[in-house]
CSV table of C-alpha atoms in Angstrom, one decimal:
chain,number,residue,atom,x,y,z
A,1,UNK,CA,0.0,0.0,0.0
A,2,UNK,CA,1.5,3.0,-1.3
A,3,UNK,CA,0.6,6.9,0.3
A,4,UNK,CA,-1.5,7.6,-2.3
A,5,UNK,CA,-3.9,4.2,-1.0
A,6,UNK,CA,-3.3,5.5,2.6
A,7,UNK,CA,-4.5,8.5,2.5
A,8,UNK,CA,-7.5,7.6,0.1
A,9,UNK,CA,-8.3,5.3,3.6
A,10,UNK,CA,-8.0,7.8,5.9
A,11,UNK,CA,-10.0,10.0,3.3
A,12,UNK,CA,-13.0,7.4,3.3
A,13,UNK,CA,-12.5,6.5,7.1
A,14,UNK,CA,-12.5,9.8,8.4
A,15,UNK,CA,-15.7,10.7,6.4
A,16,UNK,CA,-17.5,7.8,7.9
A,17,UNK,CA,-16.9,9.5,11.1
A,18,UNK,CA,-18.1,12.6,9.9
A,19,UNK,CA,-20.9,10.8,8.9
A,20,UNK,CA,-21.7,9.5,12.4
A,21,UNK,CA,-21.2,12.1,14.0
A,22,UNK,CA,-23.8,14.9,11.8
A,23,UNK,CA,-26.4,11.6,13.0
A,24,UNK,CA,-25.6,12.4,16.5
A,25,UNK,CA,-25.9,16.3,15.8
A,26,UNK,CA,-29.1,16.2,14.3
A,27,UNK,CA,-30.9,13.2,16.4
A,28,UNK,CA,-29.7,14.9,20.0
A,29,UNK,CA,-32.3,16.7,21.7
A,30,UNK,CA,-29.2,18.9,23.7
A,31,UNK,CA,-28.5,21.5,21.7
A,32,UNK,CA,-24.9,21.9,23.5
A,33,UNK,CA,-24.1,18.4,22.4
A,34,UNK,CA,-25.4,18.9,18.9
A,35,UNK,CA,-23.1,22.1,18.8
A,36,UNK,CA,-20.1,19.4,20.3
A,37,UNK,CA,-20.9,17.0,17.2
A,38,UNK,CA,-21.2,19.5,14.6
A,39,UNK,CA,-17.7,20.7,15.8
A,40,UNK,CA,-16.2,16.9,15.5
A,41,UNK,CA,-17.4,16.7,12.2
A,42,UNK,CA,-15.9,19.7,11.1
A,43,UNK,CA,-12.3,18.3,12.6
A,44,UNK,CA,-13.0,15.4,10.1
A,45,UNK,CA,-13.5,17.8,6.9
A,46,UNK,CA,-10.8,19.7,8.0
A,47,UNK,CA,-8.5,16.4,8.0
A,48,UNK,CA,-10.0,15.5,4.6
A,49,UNK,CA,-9.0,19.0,3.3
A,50,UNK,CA,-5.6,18.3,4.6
A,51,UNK,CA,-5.5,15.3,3.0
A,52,UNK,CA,-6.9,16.5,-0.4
A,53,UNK,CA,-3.6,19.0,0.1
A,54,UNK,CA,-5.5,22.0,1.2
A,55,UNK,CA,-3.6,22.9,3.6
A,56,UNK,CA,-5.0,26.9,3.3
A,57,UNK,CA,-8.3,26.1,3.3
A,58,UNK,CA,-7.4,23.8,6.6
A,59,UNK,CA,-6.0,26.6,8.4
A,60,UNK,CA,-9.1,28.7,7.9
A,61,UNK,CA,-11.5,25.9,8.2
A,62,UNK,CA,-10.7,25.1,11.9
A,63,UNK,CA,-10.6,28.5,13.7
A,64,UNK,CA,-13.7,29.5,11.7
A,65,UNK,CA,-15.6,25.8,12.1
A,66,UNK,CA,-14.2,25.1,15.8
A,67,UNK,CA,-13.6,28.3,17.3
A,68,UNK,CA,-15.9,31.1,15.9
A,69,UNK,CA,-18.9,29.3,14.9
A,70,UNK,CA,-19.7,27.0,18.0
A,71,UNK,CA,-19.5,30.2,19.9
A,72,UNK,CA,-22.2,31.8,17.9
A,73,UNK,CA,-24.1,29.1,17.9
A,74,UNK,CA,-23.6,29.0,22.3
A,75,UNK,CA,-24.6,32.6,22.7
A,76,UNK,CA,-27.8,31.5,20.6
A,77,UNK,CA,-28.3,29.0,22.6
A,78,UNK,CA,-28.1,30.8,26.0
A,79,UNK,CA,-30.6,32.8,24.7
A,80,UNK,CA,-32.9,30.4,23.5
A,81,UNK,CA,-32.7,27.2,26.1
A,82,UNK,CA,-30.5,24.1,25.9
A,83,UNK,CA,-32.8,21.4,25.4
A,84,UNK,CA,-35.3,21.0,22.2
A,85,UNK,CA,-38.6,21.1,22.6
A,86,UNK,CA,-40.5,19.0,20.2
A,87,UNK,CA,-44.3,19.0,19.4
B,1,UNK,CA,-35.3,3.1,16.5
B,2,UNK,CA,-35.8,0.3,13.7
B,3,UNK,CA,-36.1,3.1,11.4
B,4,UNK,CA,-33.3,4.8,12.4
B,5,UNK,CA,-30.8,2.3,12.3
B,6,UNK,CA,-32.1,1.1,8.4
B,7,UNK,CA,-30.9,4.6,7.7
B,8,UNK,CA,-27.8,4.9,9.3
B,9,UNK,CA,-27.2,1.5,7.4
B,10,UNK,CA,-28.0,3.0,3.9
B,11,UNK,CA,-25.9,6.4,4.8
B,12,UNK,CA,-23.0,4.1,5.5
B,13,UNK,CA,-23.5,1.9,2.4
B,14,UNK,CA,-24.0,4.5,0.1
B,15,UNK,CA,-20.8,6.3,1.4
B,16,UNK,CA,-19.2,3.4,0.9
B,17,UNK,CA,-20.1,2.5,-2.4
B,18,UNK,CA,-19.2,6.2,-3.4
B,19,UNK,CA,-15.9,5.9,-2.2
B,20,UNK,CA,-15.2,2.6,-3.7
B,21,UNK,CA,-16.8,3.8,-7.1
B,22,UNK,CA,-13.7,6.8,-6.7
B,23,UNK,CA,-11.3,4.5,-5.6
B,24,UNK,CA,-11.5,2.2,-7.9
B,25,UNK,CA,-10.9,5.2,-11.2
B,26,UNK,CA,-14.8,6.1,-11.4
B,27,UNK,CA,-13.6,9.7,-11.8
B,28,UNK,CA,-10.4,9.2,-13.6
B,29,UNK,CA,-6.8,9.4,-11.9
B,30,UNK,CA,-6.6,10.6,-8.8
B,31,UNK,CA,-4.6,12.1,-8.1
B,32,UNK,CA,-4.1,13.3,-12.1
B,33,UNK,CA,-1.4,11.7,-13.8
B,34,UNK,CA,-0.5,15.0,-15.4
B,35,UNK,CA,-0.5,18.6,-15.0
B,36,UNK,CA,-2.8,20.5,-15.9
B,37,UNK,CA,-3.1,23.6,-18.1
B,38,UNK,CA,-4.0,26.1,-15.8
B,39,UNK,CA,-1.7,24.8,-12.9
B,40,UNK,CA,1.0,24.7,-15.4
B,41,UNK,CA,0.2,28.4,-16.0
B,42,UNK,CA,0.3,29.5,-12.8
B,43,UNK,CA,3.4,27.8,-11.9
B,44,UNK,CA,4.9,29.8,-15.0
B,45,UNK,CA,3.8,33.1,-13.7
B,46,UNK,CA,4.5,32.8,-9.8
B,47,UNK,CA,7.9,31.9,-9.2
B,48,UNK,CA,9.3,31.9,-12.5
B,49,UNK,CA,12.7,33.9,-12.0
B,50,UNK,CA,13.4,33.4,-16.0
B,51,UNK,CA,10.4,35.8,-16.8
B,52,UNK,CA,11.0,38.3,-14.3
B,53,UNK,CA,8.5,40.6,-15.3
B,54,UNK,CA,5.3,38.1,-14.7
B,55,UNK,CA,6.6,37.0,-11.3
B,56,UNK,CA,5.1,37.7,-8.6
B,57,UNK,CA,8.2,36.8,-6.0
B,58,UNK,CA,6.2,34.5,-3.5
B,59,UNK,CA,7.2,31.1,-3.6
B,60,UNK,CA,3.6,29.9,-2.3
B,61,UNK,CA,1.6,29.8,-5.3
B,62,UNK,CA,-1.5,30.3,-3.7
B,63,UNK,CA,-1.0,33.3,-2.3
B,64,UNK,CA,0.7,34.7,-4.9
B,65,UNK,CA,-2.7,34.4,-7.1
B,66,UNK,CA,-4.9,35.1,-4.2
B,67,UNK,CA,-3.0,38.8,-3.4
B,68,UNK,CA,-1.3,39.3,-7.0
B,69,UNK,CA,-3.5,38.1,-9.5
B,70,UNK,CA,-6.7,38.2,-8.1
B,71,UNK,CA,-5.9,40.9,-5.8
B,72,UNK,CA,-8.9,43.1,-7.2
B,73,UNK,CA,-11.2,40.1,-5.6
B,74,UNK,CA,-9.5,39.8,-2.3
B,75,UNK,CA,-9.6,43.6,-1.6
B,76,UNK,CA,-13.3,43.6,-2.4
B,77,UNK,CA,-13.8,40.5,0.1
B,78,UNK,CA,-12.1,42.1,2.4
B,79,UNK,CA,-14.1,45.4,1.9
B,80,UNK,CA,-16.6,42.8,2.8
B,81,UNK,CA,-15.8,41.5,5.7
B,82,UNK,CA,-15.5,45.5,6.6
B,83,UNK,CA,-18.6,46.7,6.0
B,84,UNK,CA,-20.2,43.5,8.2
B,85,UNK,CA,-18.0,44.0,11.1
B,86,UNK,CA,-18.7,47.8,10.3
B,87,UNK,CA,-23.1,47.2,10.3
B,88,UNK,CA,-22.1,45.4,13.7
B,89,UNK,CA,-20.7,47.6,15.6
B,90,UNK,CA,-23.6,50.0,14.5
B,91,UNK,CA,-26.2,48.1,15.9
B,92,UNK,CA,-24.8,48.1,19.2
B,93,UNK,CA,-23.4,51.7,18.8
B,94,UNK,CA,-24.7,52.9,22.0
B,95,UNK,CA,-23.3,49.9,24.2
B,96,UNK,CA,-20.2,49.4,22.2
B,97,UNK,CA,-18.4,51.2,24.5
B,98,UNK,CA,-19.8,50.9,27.8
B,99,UNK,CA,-17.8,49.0,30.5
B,100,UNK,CA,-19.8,45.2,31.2
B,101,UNK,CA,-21.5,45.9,34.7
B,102,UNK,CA,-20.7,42.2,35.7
B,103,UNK,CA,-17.2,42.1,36.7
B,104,UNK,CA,-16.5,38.2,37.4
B,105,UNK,CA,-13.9,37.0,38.5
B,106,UNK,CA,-13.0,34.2,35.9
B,107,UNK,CA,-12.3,31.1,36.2
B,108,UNK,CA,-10.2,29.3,38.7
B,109,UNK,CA,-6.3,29.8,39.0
B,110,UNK,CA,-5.6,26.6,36.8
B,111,UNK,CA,-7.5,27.0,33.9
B,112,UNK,CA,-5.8,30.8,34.6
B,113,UNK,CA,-2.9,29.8,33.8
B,114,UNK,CA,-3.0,27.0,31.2
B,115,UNK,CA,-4.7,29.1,29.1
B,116,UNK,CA,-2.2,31.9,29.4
B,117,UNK,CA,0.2,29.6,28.0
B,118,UNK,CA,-2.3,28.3,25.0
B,119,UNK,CA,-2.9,32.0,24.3
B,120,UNK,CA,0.7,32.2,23.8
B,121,UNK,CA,0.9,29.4,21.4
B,122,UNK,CA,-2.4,30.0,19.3
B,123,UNK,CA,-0.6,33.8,19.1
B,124,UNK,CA,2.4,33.0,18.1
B,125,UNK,CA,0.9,30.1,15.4
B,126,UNK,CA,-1.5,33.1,14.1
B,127,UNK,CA,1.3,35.0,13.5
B,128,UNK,CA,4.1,33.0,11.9
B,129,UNK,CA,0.6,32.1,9.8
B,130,UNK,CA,-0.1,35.3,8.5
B,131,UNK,CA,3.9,36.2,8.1
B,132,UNK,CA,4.7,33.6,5.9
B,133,UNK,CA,2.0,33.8,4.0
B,134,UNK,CA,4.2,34.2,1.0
B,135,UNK,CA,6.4,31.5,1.8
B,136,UNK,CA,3.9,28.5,3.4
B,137,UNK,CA,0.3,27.7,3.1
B,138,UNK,CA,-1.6,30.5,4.7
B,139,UNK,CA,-1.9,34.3,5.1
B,140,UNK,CA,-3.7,37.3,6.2
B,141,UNK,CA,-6.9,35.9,6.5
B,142,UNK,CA,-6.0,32.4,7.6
B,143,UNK,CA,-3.8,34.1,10.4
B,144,UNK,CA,-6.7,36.4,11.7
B,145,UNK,CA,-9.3,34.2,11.8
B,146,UNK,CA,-6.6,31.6,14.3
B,147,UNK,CA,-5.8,34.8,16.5
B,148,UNK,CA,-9.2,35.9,17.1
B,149,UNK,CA,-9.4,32.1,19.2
B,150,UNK,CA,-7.2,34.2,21.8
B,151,UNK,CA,-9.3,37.4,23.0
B,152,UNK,CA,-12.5,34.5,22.8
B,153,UNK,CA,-10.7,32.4,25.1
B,154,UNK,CA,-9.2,35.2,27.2
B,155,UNK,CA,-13.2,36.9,27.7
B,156,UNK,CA,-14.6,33.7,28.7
B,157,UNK,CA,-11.5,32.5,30.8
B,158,UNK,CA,-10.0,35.8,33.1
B,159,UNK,CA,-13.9,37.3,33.1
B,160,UNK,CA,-15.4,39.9,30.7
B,161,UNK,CA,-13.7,42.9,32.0
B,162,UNK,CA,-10.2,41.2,31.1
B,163,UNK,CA,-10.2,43.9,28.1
B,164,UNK,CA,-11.3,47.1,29.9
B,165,UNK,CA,-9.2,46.4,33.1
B,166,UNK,CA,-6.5,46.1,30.5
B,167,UNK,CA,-6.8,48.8,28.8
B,168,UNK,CA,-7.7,47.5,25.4
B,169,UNK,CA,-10.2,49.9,24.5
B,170,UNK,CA,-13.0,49.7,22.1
B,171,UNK,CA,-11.3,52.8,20.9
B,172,UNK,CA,-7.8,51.4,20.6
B,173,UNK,CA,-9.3,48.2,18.5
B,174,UNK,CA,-11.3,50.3,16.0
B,175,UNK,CA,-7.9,52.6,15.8
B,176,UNK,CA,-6.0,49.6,15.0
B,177,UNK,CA,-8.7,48.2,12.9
B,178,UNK,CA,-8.8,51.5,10.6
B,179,UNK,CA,-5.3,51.7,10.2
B,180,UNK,CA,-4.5,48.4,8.9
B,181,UNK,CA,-7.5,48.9,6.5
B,182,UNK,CA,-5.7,52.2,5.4
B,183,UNK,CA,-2.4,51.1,5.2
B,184,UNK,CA,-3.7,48.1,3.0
B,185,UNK,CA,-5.1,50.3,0.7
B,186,UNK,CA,-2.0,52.5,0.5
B,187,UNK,CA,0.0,49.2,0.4
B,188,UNK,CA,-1.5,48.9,-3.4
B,189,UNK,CA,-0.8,52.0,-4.1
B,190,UNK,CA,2.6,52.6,-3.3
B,191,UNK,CA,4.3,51.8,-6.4
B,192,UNK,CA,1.5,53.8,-8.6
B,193,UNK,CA,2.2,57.4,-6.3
B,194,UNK,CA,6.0,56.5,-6.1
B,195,UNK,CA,6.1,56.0,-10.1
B,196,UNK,CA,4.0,59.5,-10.1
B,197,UNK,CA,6.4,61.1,-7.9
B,198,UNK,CA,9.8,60.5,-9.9
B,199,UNK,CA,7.9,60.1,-13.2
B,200,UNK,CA,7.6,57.1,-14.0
B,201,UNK,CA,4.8,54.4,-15.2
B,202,UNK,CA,3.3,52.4,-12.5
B,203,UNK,CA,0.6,50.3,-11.9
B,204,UNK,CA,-2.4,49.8,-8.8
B,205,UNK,CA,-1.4,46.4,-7.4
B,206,UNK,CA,1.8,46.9,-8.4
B,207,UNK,CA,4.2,44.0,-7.1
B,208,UNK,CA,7.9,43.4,-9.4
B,209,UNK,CA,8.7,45.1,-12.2
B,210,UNK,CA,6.6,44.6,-15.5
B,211,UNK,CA,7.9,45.1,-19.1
B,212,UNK,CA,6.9,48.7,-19.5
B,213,UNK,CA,7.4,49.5,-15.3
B,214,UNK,CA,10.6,49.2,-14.0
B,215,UNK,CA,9.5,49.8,-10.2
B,216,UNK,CA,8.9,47.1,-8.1
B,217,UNK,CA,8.3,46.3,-4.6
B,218,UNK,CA,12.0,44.7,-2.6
B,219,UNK,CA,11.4,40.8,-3.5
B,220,UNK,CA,14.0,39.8,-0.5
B,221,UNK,CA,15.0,41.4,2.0
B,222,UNK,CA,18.4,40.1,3.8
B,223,UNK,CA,18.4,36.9,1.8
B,224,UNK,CA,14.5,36.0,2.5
B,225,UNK,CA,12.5,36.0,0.1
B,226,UNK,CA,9.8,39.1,0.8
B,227,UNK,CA,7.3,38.6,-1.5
B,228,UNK,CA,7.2,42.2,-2.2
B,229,UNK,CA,3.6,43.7,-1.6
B,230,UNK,CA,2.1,39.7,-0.6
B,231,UNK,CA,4.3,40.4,2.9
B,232,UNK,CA,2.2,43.6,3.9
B,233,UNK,CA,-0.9,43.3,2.3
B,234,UNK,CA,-1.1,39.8,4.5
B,235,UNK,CA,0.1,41.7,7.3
B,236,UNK,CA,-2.2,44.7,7.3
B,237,UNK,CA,-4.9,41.9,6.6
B,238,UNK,CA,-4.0,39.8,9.5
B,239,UNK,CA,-4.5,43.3,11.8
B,240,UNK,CA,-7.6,44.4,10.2
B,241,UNK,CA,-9.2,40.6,10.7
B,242,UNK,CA,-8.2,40.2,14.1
B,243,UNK,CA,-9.0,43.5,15.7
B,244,UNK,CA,-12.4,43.1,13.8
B,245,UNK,CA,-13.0,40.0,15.3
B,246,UNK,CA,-11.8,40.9,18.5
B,247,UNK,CA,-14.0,44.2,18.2
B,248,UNK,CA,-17.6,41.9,17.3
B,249,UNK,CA,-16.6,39.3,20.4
B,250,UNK,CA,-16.5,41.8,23.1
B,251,UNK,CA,-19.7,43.1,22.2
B,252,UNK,CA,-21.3,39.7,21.6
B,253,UNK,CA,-19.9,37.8,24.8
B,254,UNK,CA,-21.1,41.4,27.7
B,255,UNK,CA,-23.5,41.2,29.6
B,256,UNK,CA,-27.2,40.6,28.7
B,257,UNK,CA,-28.7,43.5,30.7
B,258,UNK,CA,-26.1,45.6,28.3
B,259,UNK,CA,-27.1,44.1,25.1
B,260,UNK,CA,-30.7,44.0,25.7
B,261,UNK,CA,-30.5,48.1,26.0
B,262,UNK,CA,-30.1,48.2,22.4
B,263,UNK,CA,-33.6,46.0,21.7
B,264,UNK,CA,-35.7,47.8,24.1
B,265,UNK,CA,-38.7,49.1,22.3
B,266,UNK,CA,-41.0,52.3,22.1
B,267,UNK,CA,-41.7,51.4,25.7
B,268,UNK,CA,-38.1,52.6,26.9
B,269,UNK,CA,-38.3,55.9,25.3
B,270,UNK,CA,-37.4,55.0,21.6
């Protein structure tokens, strides 16, 4: 198995787990935890972007995914109430 | 539950089948065998010391284009990212620069100090980022959006006052903030008022020398390679981002009884 194979694994591996973890985003009724998921997630695309050899889009893509938009998304939901109210 | 484990199970297969349809050549090579015609271009025209007067003098291709040939975009983005920041700090004009009533203490002495020490690092990352811009994958942009991390994680950590009892001033930010957004504009049009000045032809966006300009921007400086205007448009870029930022989380992250003042209705006397 040459890089190339490797990192067409990780590639497929690591989307798996993003896959799994937008499930766990969008089926949690805590809103904090969804905002947790959604964050892992966006680790994985930013390891897929690394591996695609975007390494400038990487750098942007985790302060912006991790840092900045979670906190948004936690001042919303201070505002608004942790759990989902369904019905 | 049923249901939702049949569709975690056809998520997973269909990912899988997509990835083995692209593994297995279902979208050609990849990665391609060959390169391209418009990689091959740009390679010609960033860092090609035989035609001196296309190159641009940064060894990182991206941001070569990104600053020198699509510099026209990237100013307007960044005019942008401006004018947001800008309709931002309008809204909340009239709290903006109020001190937060709630002055809490923080958080306890250990999480104090560790995250002294990760502001240091995600500061000095940010930076080396944004200065070698020209040189490695990343820039301006790239850098400010990293070093905004380090005022969010100070507010949050050492209490919202951290700023004010500092001294960093909403003042002091927008100062900053306006100019780096100056000097980025007169960063592009250095070479065009210089070339006015002792009469000669130059261009906006200027960079190295062209064929009918003979000024151009240093493209080393003591043996590195400068990347003539790439170095201080990313620069004034990463300043401009990271004050801006900076300037949006202090508002966002004081005190509910502050922000609400802005949304109060006829009631209050609007």
């Amino acid at each position: 198995m040459d890089y190339v194979d490797l990192a067409f694994v990780l590639m497929g591996s690591v989307a798996l787990l993003s896959v799994a973890f937008t499930f766990l985003a969008i089926r949690t009724r805590d809103l904090m935890n969804a905002v947790i998921f959604s964050s892992v997630q966006s680790i994985a695309y930013a390891l897929i972007y690394f591996l695609l050899m975007a390494p400038d889009i990487v750098l942007v893509y985790i302060a912006v995914s991790v840092g900045i938009y979670p906190l948004i998304l936690i001042l919303l939901i201070k505002k608004v109430g942790r759990l989902e109210v369904t019905g | 539950m049923l249901r939702d484990a049949v569709f975690t199970t056809l998520l997973i297969i269909v990912i899988i089948a997509l990835t083995y349809l692209t593994y297995s050549g279902g979208l050609g090579d990849l990665p391609p065998q060959d390169i391209r015609l418009i990689a091959k271009n740009y390679l010609n025209l960033t860092y090609n010391r035989d035609a001196y007067w296309l190159w641009t003098a940064s060894p990182e291709a991206v941001s070569a284009i990104v600053w020198d040939y699509r510099g026209l975009d990237t100013l307007f983005e960044t005019a942008v990212f401006y004018g947001a920041i800008l309709a931002a700090l309008t809204v909340f004009r009239g709290v903006a620069k109020l001190p937060d009533t709630a002055g809490s203490a923080g958080l306890s002495l250990v999480v104090k100090r560790s995250t002294a020490l990760v502001t240091l690092a995600i500061l000095t990352v940010a930076t080396s980022t944004a200065l070698h811009g020209h040189l490695t994958p990343g820039g301006g942009f790239q850098g400010g959006a990293i070093a905004s991390i380090a005022p969010l994680l100070l507010l949050v950590v050492f209490g919202r006052r951290f700023f004010t009892d500092n001294r960093i001033t909403y003042g002091k930010l927008l100062t900053l903030r306006n100019i780096s957004l100056s000097l980025l504009g007169i960063s592009t049009l250095t070479i065009l008022l210089y070339g006015l000045l002792i009469n000669a032809s130059g261009y906006i966006f200027q960079n190295q020398a062209k064929a009918t300009s003979p000024l151009s921007y240093p493209s080393h400086i003591l043996d590195v390679p400068l990347g003539g205007t790439i170095f201080f448009l990313n620069l004034f870029e990463f300043l401009a981002v990271t004050s801006g930022f900076t300037l949006v989380f202090t508002i966002l992250l004081s005190s509910e009884e502050i922000l609400s003042k802005e949304f109060e209705g006829e009631d209050h006397g609007y």
